[in-house]
Amino acid sequence: MPEYPEMEHYRLMLAQRISGQPIVKVAVTREKSINVPVETFEAELVGRTVWFVERRGKMLLFHLDNGKRLLLHLMLGGLIRYESNIPNDDGTMPERSDRSVQVTIGFPLGDLCFSGLRLGYLHLLSVKEASAKLADLGPEPFDKWLTLPKFIERFKGKRGSLKTAFVEQRVIAGIGNCYADEIAFVAGVKPSARISEIESDTWERIYNAMHSTLERAVGYGGYMELPLTNNDTVTGGYNEHCFVYDRGGEPCLNCGTPITQEELNSRKVFYCSNCQKDR
């Protein structure tokens, strides 16, 4: 499932392509992907302009010029693709993806296509409805008010492991399986470390590791190799730069010890038994 870096990377790329652009067409082939009748969805969107694209946690919010929002959650298996309508240098049209598209939102220069939304969705919401939908999310990792003391406070009273708390979106929004493990590695603590036993200096390392890891991952385009466009060579680049995630049995990049792969509360977890400690 896409996490903070993947969705932030998509947000940055989409902002360049559709911010300030009018919606010229809408097509829906799977009604379950949206939350209103198809006719209403089309009528509400065609002619509207996307002012800007916001990310909240693992979701994207498309702000429309009439004050309404399109809320996208890709969940597990959801895909987003921007298909350009601009001819190639040789006059031919760019090749289109052969994926079955469930929702298409067309702009003058290209189409925004959504597929694989079996669990995910694209909902048209009012400001109030969008706020209610996002009300249970915790703060963003880079919120200015999320100082180290306030960060530690978010975990206070949690009885489980560091990873279990990290992937809970009410604690910190946007972090999931991959980056919980990556952050723990950079901080030098095991993902399975008990919240109640983590020492104060370790919390500072975790806080700093959260910022450095997410910034690094965004710079590499996230770990999921799902390009947004035909010429997108950045998306998924972090997959080749993961420290521990999905590297079970491979040597640790720091010490050479084979990366351990285990299960924690039915989730895969990856760590270095030499570089990472219990507290």
mmCIF file of C-alpha atoms in Angstrom:
data_model
loop_
_atom_site.group_PDB
_atom_site.id
_atom_site.type_symbol
_atom_site.label_atom_id
_atom_site.label_comp_id
_atom_site.label_asym_id
_atom_site.label_seq_id
_atom_site.Cartn_x
_atom_site.Cartn_y
_atom_site.Cartn_z
ATOM 1 C CA MET A 1 0.000 0.000 0.000
ATOM 2 C CA PRO A 2 1.382 3.461 -0.846
ATOM 3 C CA GLU A 3 2.634 5.391 2.171
ATOM 4 C CA TYR A 4 3.731 8.981 2.807
ATOM 5 C CA PRO A 5 6.662 9.037 0.313
ATOM 6 C CA GLU A 6 4.711 7.456 -2.548
ATOM 7 C CA MET A 7 1.697 9.739 -2.166
ATOM 8 C CA GLU A 8 3.832 12.840 -1.607
ATOM 9 C CA HIS A 9 5.784 11.997 -4.749
ATOM 10 C CA TYR A 10 2.546 11.578 -6.697
ATOM 11 C CA ARG A 11 1.253 14.860 -5.269
ATOM 12 C CA LEU A 12 4.301 16.756 -6.463
ATOM 13 C CA MET A 13 4.078 15.258 -9.952
ATOM 14 C CA LEU A 14 0.321 15.811 -10.267
ATOM 15 C CA ALA A 15 0.537 19.386 -9.023
ATOM 16 C CA GLN A 16 2.719 20.200 -12.037
ATOM 17 C CA ARG A 17 0.221 18.669 -14.453
ATOM 18 C CA ILE A 18 -3.291 19.450 -13.239
ATOM 19 C CA SER A 19 -3.198 22.366 -10.780
ATOM 20 C CA GLY A 20 -5.181 25.223 -12.317
ATOM 21 C CA GLN A 21 -6.516 22.974 -15.066
ATOM 22 C CA PRO A 22 -10.235 22.521 -15.858
ATOM 23 C CA ILE A 23 -11.872 19.108 -15.927
ATOM 24 C CA VAL A 24 -13.180 18.536 -19.459
ATOM 25 C CA LYS A 25 -14.534 14.994 -19.170
ATOM 26 C CA VAL A 26 -15.327 12.249 -16.685
ATOM 27 C CA ALA A 27 -15.875 8.532 -17.286
ATOM 28 C CA VAL A 28 -16.758 5.905 -14.672
ATOM 29 C CA THR A 29 -16.831 2.163 -15.400
ATOM 30 C CA ARG A 30 -17.001 0.977 -11.787
ATOM 31 C CA GLU A 31 -19.634 2.717 -9.706
ATOM 32 C CA LYS A 32 -18.347 1.217 -6.449
ATOM 33 C CA SER A 33 -15.174 3.288 -6.783
ATOM 34 C CA ILE A 34 -17.127 6.503 -6.185
ATOM 35 C CA ASN A 35 -19.652 7.561 -3.541
ATOM 36 C CA VAL A 36 -22.392 9.277 -5.563
ATOM 37 C CA PRO A 37 -24.380 8.293 -8.668
ATOM 38 C CA VAL A 38 -22.316 8.394 -11.848
ATOM 39 C CA GLU A 39 -24.505 11.133 -13.345
ATOM 40 C CA THR A 40 -24.005 13.299 -10.260
ATOM 41 C CA PHE A 41 -20.272 12.639 -10.216
ATOM 42 C CA GLU A 42 -19.904 13.680 -13.843
ATOM 43 C CA ALA A 43 -22.139 16.748 -13.521
ATOM 44 C CA GLU A 44 -20.329 17.951 -10.396
ATOM 45 C CA LEU A 45 -16.858 17.637 -11.945
ATOM 46 C CA VAL A 46 -17.043 18.621 -15.613
ATOM 47 C CA GLY A 47 -16.203 22.314 -15.922
ATOM 48 C CA ARG A 48 -14.649 22.532 -12.464
ATOM 49 C CA THR A 49 -10.976 23.471 -11.996
ATOM 50 C CA VAL A 50 -8.505 21.726 -9.710
ATOM 51 C CA TRP A 51 -6.983 24.499 -7.651
ATOM 52 C CA PHE A 52 -4.322 22.378 -5.998
ATOM 53 C CA VAL A 53 -3.480 18.863 -4.790
ATOM 54 C CA GLU A 54 -2.994 18.143 -1.103
ATOM 55 C CA ARG A 55 -1.752 15.007 0.621
ATOM 56 C CA ARG A 56 -3.070 13.925 4.019
ATOM 57 C CA GLY A 57 -1.566 10.738 5.403
ATOM 58 C CA LYS A 58 -1.764 8.106 2.661
ATOM 59 C CA MET A 59 -4.482 9.981 0.765
ATOM 60 C CA LEU A 60 -4.670 12.741 -1.832
ATOM 61 C CA LEU A 61 -7.171 15.596 -1.799
ATOM 62 C CA PHE A 62 -7.976 17.369 -5.050
ATOM 63 C CA HIS A 63 -9.326 20.835 -4.159
ATOM 64 C CA LEU A 64 -11.937 22.055 -6.652
ATOM 65 C CA ASP A 65 -12.832 25.653 -7.424
ATOM 66 C CA ASN A 66 -16.345 25.248 -5.998
ATOM 67 C CA GLY A 67 -14.968 24.312 -2.571
ATOM 68 C CA LYS A 68 -15.558 20.584 -2.906
ATOM 69 C CA ARG A 69 -12.895 17.904 -2.625
ATOM 70 C CA LEU A 70 -12.025 14.683 -4.382
ATOM 71 C CA LEU A 71 -10.571 12.295 -1.818
ATOM 72 C CA LEU A 72 -8.394 9.486 -3.187
ATOM 73 C CA HIS A 73 -7.286 6.480 -1.170
ATOM 74 C CA LEU A 74 -5.509 3.852 -3.264
ATOM 75 C CA MET A 75 -5.485 1.303 -0.424
ATOM 76 C CA LEU A 76 -4.040 -2.082 -1.470
ATOM 77 C CA GLY A 77 -3.895 -2.559 -5.233
ATOM 78 C CA GLY A 78 -5.121 0.869 -6.321
ATOM 79 C CA LEU A 79 -3.277 2.525 -9.191
ATOM 80 C CA ILE A 80 -3.089 6.069 -10.513
ATOM 81 C CA ARG A 81 -1.822 7.041 -13.950
ATOM 82 C CA TYR A 82 -1.562 10.278 -15.933
ATOM 83 C CA GLU A 83 -1.942 9.678 -19.667
ATOM 84 C CA SER A 84 -0.664 12.626 -21.705
ATOM 85 C CA ASN A 85 -2.630 13.948 -24.679
ATOM 86 C CA ILE A 86 0.403 15.800 -26.054
ATOM 87 C CA PRO A 87 1.839 14.208 -29.245
ATOM 88 C CA ASN A 88 5.383 12.865 -29.226
ATOM 89 C CA ASP A 89 8.097 14.663 -31.192
ATOM 90 C CA ASP A 90 7.404 12.390 -34.165
ATOM 91 C CA GLY A 91 3.720 13.305 -34.167
ATOM 92 C CA THR A 92 2.490 10.022 -32.730
ATOM 93 C CA MET A 93 0.382 9.916 -29.574
ATOM 94 C CA PRO A 94 1.925 8.549 -26.355
ATOM 95 C CA GLU A 95 1.242 4.875 -25.746
ATOM 96 C CA ARG A 96 -1.585 4.263 -23.289
ATOM 97 C CA SER A 97 -1.524 1.823 -20.406
ATOM 98 C CA ASP A 98 -3.438 -1.396 -21.042
ATOM 99 C CA ARG A 99 -4.783 -1.472 -17.470
ATOM 100 C CA SER A 100 -8.541 -1.586 -17.053
ATOM 101 C CA VAL A 101 -9.470 1.950 -15.982
ATOM 102 C CA GLN A 102 -12.325 2.385 -13.508
ATOM 103 C CA VAL A 103 -12.450 6.190 -13.305
ATOM 104 C CA THR A 104 -11.069 8.731 -15.772
ATOM 105 C CA ILE A 105 -10.896 12.475 -15.169
ATOM 106 C CA GLY A 106 -9.867 14.304 -18.301
ATOM 107 C CA PHE A 107 -7.934 17.573 -18.506
ATOM 108 C CA PRO A 108 -6.921 19.568 -21.605
ATOM 109 C CA LEU A 109 -3.411 18.089 -21.660
ATOM 110 C CA GLY A 110 -4.036 14.603 -20.309
ATOM 111 C CA ASP A 111 -6.254 12.135 -18.488
ATOM 112 C CA LEU A 112 -5.972 11.127 -14.859
ATOM 113 C CA CYS A 113 -6.830 7.425 -14.720
ATOM 114 C CA PHE A 114 -7.614 5.287 -11.681
ATOM 115 C CA SER A 115 -7.679 1.496 -11.684
ATOM 116 C CA GLY A 116 -7.466 -1.389 -9.239
ATOM 117 C CA LEU A 117 -9.777 0.402 -6.805
ATOM 118 C CA ARG A 118 -11.155 -2.783 -5.293
ATOM 119 C CA LEU A 119 -10.549 -1.551 -1.753
ATOM 120 C CA GLY A 120 -9.627 2.022 -2.614
ATOM 121 C CA TYR A 121 -11.954 4.845 -3.633
ATOM 122 C CA LEU A 122 -12.338 8.287 -5.177
ATOM 123 C CA HIS A 123 -15.019 10.196 -3.277
ATOM 124 C CA LEU A 124 -16.575 13.579 -3.992
ATOM 125 C CA LEU A 125 -17.013 15.392 -0.689
ATOM 126 C CA SER A 126 -17.926 18.748 0.775
ATOM 127 C CA VAL A 127 -15.407 20.490 3.014
ATOM 128 C CA LYS A 128 -17.307 19.303 6.080
ATOM 129 C CA GLU A 129 -17.488 15.725 4.825
ATOM 130 C CA ALA A 130 -13.788 15.682 3.973
ATOM 131 C CA SER A 131 -12.875 17.035 7.386
ATOM 132 C CA ALA A 132 -14.969 14.348 9.070
ATOM 133 C CA LYS A 133 -13.343 11.646 6.927
ATOM 134 C CA LEU A 134 -9.877 12.772 7.992
ATOM 135 C CA ALA A 135 -10.687 13.618 11.601
ATOM 136 C CA ASP A 136 -9.168 10.460 13.092
ATOM 137 C CA LEU A 137 -5.768 10.885 11.437
ATOM 138 C CA GLY A 138 -2.796 11.801 13.554
ATOM 139 C CA PRO A 139 -0.445 14.679 12.741
ATOM 140 C CA GLU A 140 1.743 14.752 9.675
ATOM 141 C CA PRO A 141 5.387 13.743 10.273
ATOM 142 C CA PHE A 142 6.609 17.210 9.310
ATOM 143 C CA ASP A 143 3.991 19.293 11.119
ATOM 144 C CA LYS A 144 5.848 22.246 12.666
ATOM 145 C CA TRP A 145 4.088 21.790 15.981
ATOM 146 C CA LEU A 146 5.135 18.137 16.187
ATOM 147 C CA THR A 147 8.185 18.794 18.342
ATOM 148 C CA LEU A 148 10.144 15.976 19.944
ATOM 149 C CA PRO A 149 8.173 16.150 23.231
ATOM 150 C CA LYS A 150 4.851 16.144 21.373
ATOM 151 C CA PHE A 151 6.073 13.296 19.169
ATOM 152 C CA ILE A 152 6.895 11.180 22.220
ATOM 153 C CA GLU A 153 3.535 12.076 23.713
ATOM 154 C CA ARG A 154 1.780 10.542 20.691
ATOM 155 C CA PHE A 155 3.105 7.123 21.765
ATOM 156 C CA LYS A 156 2.435 7.571 25.470
ATOM 157 C CA GLY A 157 0.256 4.835 26.927
ATOM 158 C CA LYS A 158 0.759 2.470 23.989
ATOM 159 C CA ARG A 159 1.428 -1.054 25.214
ATOM 160 C CA GLY A 160 2.571 -2.685 21.991
ATOM 161 C CA SER A 161 5.636 -2.426 19.790
ATOM 162 C CA LEU A 162 7.127 0.563 18.002
ATOM 163 C CA LYS A 163 6.050 -0.730 14.596
ATOM 164 C CA THR A 164 2.499 -1.467 15.696
ATOM 165 C CA ALA A 165 2.162 2.111 16.952
ATOM 166 C CA PHE A 166 3.823 3.641 13.883
ATOM 167 C CA VAL A 167 1.449 2.003 11.410
ATOM 168 C CA GLU A 168 -1.575 3.176 13.412
ATOM 169 C CA GLN A 169 -2.692 6.242 11.460
ATOM 170 C CA ARG A 170 -4.121 7.928 14.551
ATOM 171 C CA VAL A 171 -0.613 8.169 16.000
ATOM 172 C CA ILE A 172 1.305 9.593 13.028
ATOM 173 C CA ALA A 173 -0.322 9.822 9.597
ATOM 174 C CA GLY A 174 1.231 8.318 6.480
ATOM 175 C CA ILE A 175 3.633 5.687 7.816
ATOM 176 C CA GLY A 176 3.058 1.998 7.103
ATOM 177 C CA ASN A 177 4.917 -1.308 6.952
ATOM 178 C CA CYS A 178 7.870 -0.256 4.824
ATOM 179 C CA TYR A 179 8.849 3.000 6.450
ATOM 180 C CA ALA A 180 8.195 1.858 10.003
ATOM 181 C CA ASP A 181 10.962 -0.710 9.461
ATOM 182 C CA GLU A 182 13.221 1.756 7.655
ATOM 183 C CA ILE A 183 12.850 4.387 10.386
ATOM 184 C CA ALA A 184 13.574 1.822 13.079
ATOM 185 C CA PHE A 185 16.767 0.769 11.288
ATOM 186 C CA VAL A 186 18.050 4.330 10.953
ATOM 187 C CA ALA A 187 17.262 4.906 14.640
ATOM 188 C CA GLY A 188 19.078 1.710 15.654
ATOM 189 C CA VAL A 189 16.097 0.169 17.433
ATOM 190 C CA LYS A 190 14.153 -2.978 16.579
ATOM 191 C CA PRO A 191 10.612 -2.504 15.189
ATOM 192 C CA SER A 192 9.493 -4.958 17.881
ATOM 193 C CA ALA A 193 10.831 -2.771 20.714
ATOM 194 C CA ARG A 194 8.205 -2.296 23.413
ATOM 195 C CA ILE A 195 6.977 1.293 23.626
ATOM 196 C CA SER A 196 7.159 1.279 27.411
ATOM 197 C CA GLU A 197 10.836 0.221 27.387
ATOM 198 C CA ILE A 198 12.239 2.620 24.793
ATOM 199 C CA GLU A 199 14.774 5.000 26.333
ATOM 200 C CA SER A 200 14.621 8.793 26.004
ATOM 201 C CA ASP A 201 17.698 9.138 23.784
ATOM 202 C CA THR A 202 16.289 6.439 21.504
ATOM 203 C CA TRP A 203 13.097 8.467 21.069
ATOM 204 C CA GLU A 204 15.165 11.392 19.800
ATOM 205 C CA ARG A 205 16.868 9.094 17.287
ATOM 206 C CA ILE A 206 13.485 7.760 16.156
ATOM 207 C CA TYR A 207 12.147 11.302 15.726
ATOM 208 C CA ASN A 208 15.138 12.374 13.640
ATOM 209 C CA ALA A 209 15.140 9.102 11.707
ATOM 210 C CA MET A 210 11.482 9.600 10.778
ATOM 211 C CA HIS A 211 12.305 12.910 9.118
ATOM 212 C CA SER A 212 15.502 11.832 7.368
ATOM 213 C CA THR A 213 14.029 8.537 6.141
ATOM 214 C CA LEU A 214 10.865 10.054 4.705
ATOM 215 C CA GLU A 215 12.762 12.896 3.034
ATOM 216 C CA ARG A 216 15.181 10.400 1.480
ATOM 217 C CA ALA A 217 12.360 8.155 0.294
ATOM 218 C CA VAL A 218 10.445 11.023 -1.319
ATOM 219 C CA GLY A 219 13.621 12.058 -3.118
ATOM 220 C CA TYR A 220 13.911 8.579 -4.594
ATOM 221 C CA GLY A 221 10.232 8.466 -5.597
ATOM 222 C CA GLY A 222 9.087 5.983 -2.945
ATOM 223 C CA TYR A 223 9.535 2.217 -3.031
ATOM 224 C CA MET A 224 6.517 1.200 -5.156
ATOM 225 C CA GLU A 225 7.434 0.797 -8.822
ATOM 226 C CA LEU A 226 4.201 2.219 -10.260
ATOM 227 C CA PRO A 227 5.178 5.045 -12.645
ATOM 228 C CA LEU A 228 2.735 7.912 -13.034
ATOM 229 C CA THR A 229 3.539 8.567 -16.701
ATOM 230 C CA ASN A 230 5.222 6.841 -19.630
ATOM 231 C CA ASN A 231 8.445 8.805 -19.136
ATOM 232 C CA ASP A 232 8.449 8.597 -15.343
ATOM 233 C CA THR A 233 11.844 7.158 -14.403
ATOM 234 C CA VAL A 234 11.800 8.295 -10.757
ATOM 235 C CA THR A 235 8.803 6.580 -9.144
ATOM 236 C CA GLY A 236 9.845 3.445 -7.273
ATOM 237 C CA GLY A 237 13.508 4.394 -7.055
ATOM 238 C CA TYR A 238 13.653 3.894 -3.309
ATOM 239 C CA ASN A 239 13.112 0.160 -3.819
ATOM 240 C CA GLU A 240 16.805 -0.083 -4.707
ATOM 241 C CA HIS A 241 17.812 1.937 -1.655
ATOM 242 C CA CYS A 242 15.873 0.259 1.165
ATOM 243 C CA PHE A 243 18.018 -0.449 4.219
ATOM 244 C CA VAL A 244 16.040 -3.453 5.478
ATOM 245 C CA TYR A 245 12.513 -3.593 4.073
ATOM 246 C CA ASP A 246 11.905 -6.631 1.859
ATOM 247 C CA ARG A 247 15.608 -7.566 2.159
ATOM 248 C CA GLY A 248 15.277 -10.660 4.348
ATOM 249 C CA GLY A 249 18.480 -12.736 4.262
ATOM 250 C CA GLU A 250 20.482 -10.074 2.421
ATOM 251 C CA PRO A 251 23.519 -8.513 4.137
ATOM 252 C CA CYS A 252 23.016 -5.416 6.260
ATOM 253 C CA LEU A 253 24.418 -2.391 4.468
ATOM 254 C CA ASN A 254 26.116 -1.311 7.701
ATOM 255 C CA CYS A 255 27.637 -4.497 9.132
ATOM 256 C CA GLY A 256 26.971 -7.367 6.706
ATOM 257 C CA THR A 257 24.784 -9.360 9.112
ATOM 258 C CA PRO A 258 21.904 -11.069 7.238
ATOM 259 C CA ILE A 259 18.695 -9.060 7.578
ATOM 260 C CA THR A 260 16.164 -10.846 9.764
ATOM 261 C CA GLN A 261 12.610 -11.309 8.476
ATOM 262 C CA GLU A 262 9.905 -12.175 10.987
ATOM 263 C CA GLU A 263 6.218 -11.602 11.588
ATOM 264 C CA LEU A 264 4.849 -9.157 14.130
ATOM 265 C CA ASN A 265 1.090 -9.086 14.632
ATOM 266 C CA SER A 266 0.635 -10.723 11.188
ATOM 267 C CA ARG A 267 2.849 -8.098 9.532
ATOM 268 C CA LYS A 268 6.221 -8.755 7.954
ATOM 269 C CA VAL A 269 9.044 -7.066 9.810
ATOM 270 C CA PHE A 270 12.662 -6.615 8.728
ATOM 271 C CA TYR A 271 15.631 -5.591 10.864
ATOM 272 C CA CYS A 272 19.339 -6.115 11.516
ATOM 273 C CA SER A 273 19.891 -8.109 14.709
ATOM 274 C CA ASN A 274 23.323 -6.529 15.138
ATOM 275 C CA CYS A 275 22.633 -2.860 14.401
ATOM 276 C CA GLN A 276 19.243 -2.602 16.091
ATOM 277 C CA LYS A 277 18.575 -2.960 19.798
ATOM 278 C CA ASP A 278 15.520 -3.644 21.947
ATOM 279 C CA ARG A 279 15.317 -0.207 23.539
#
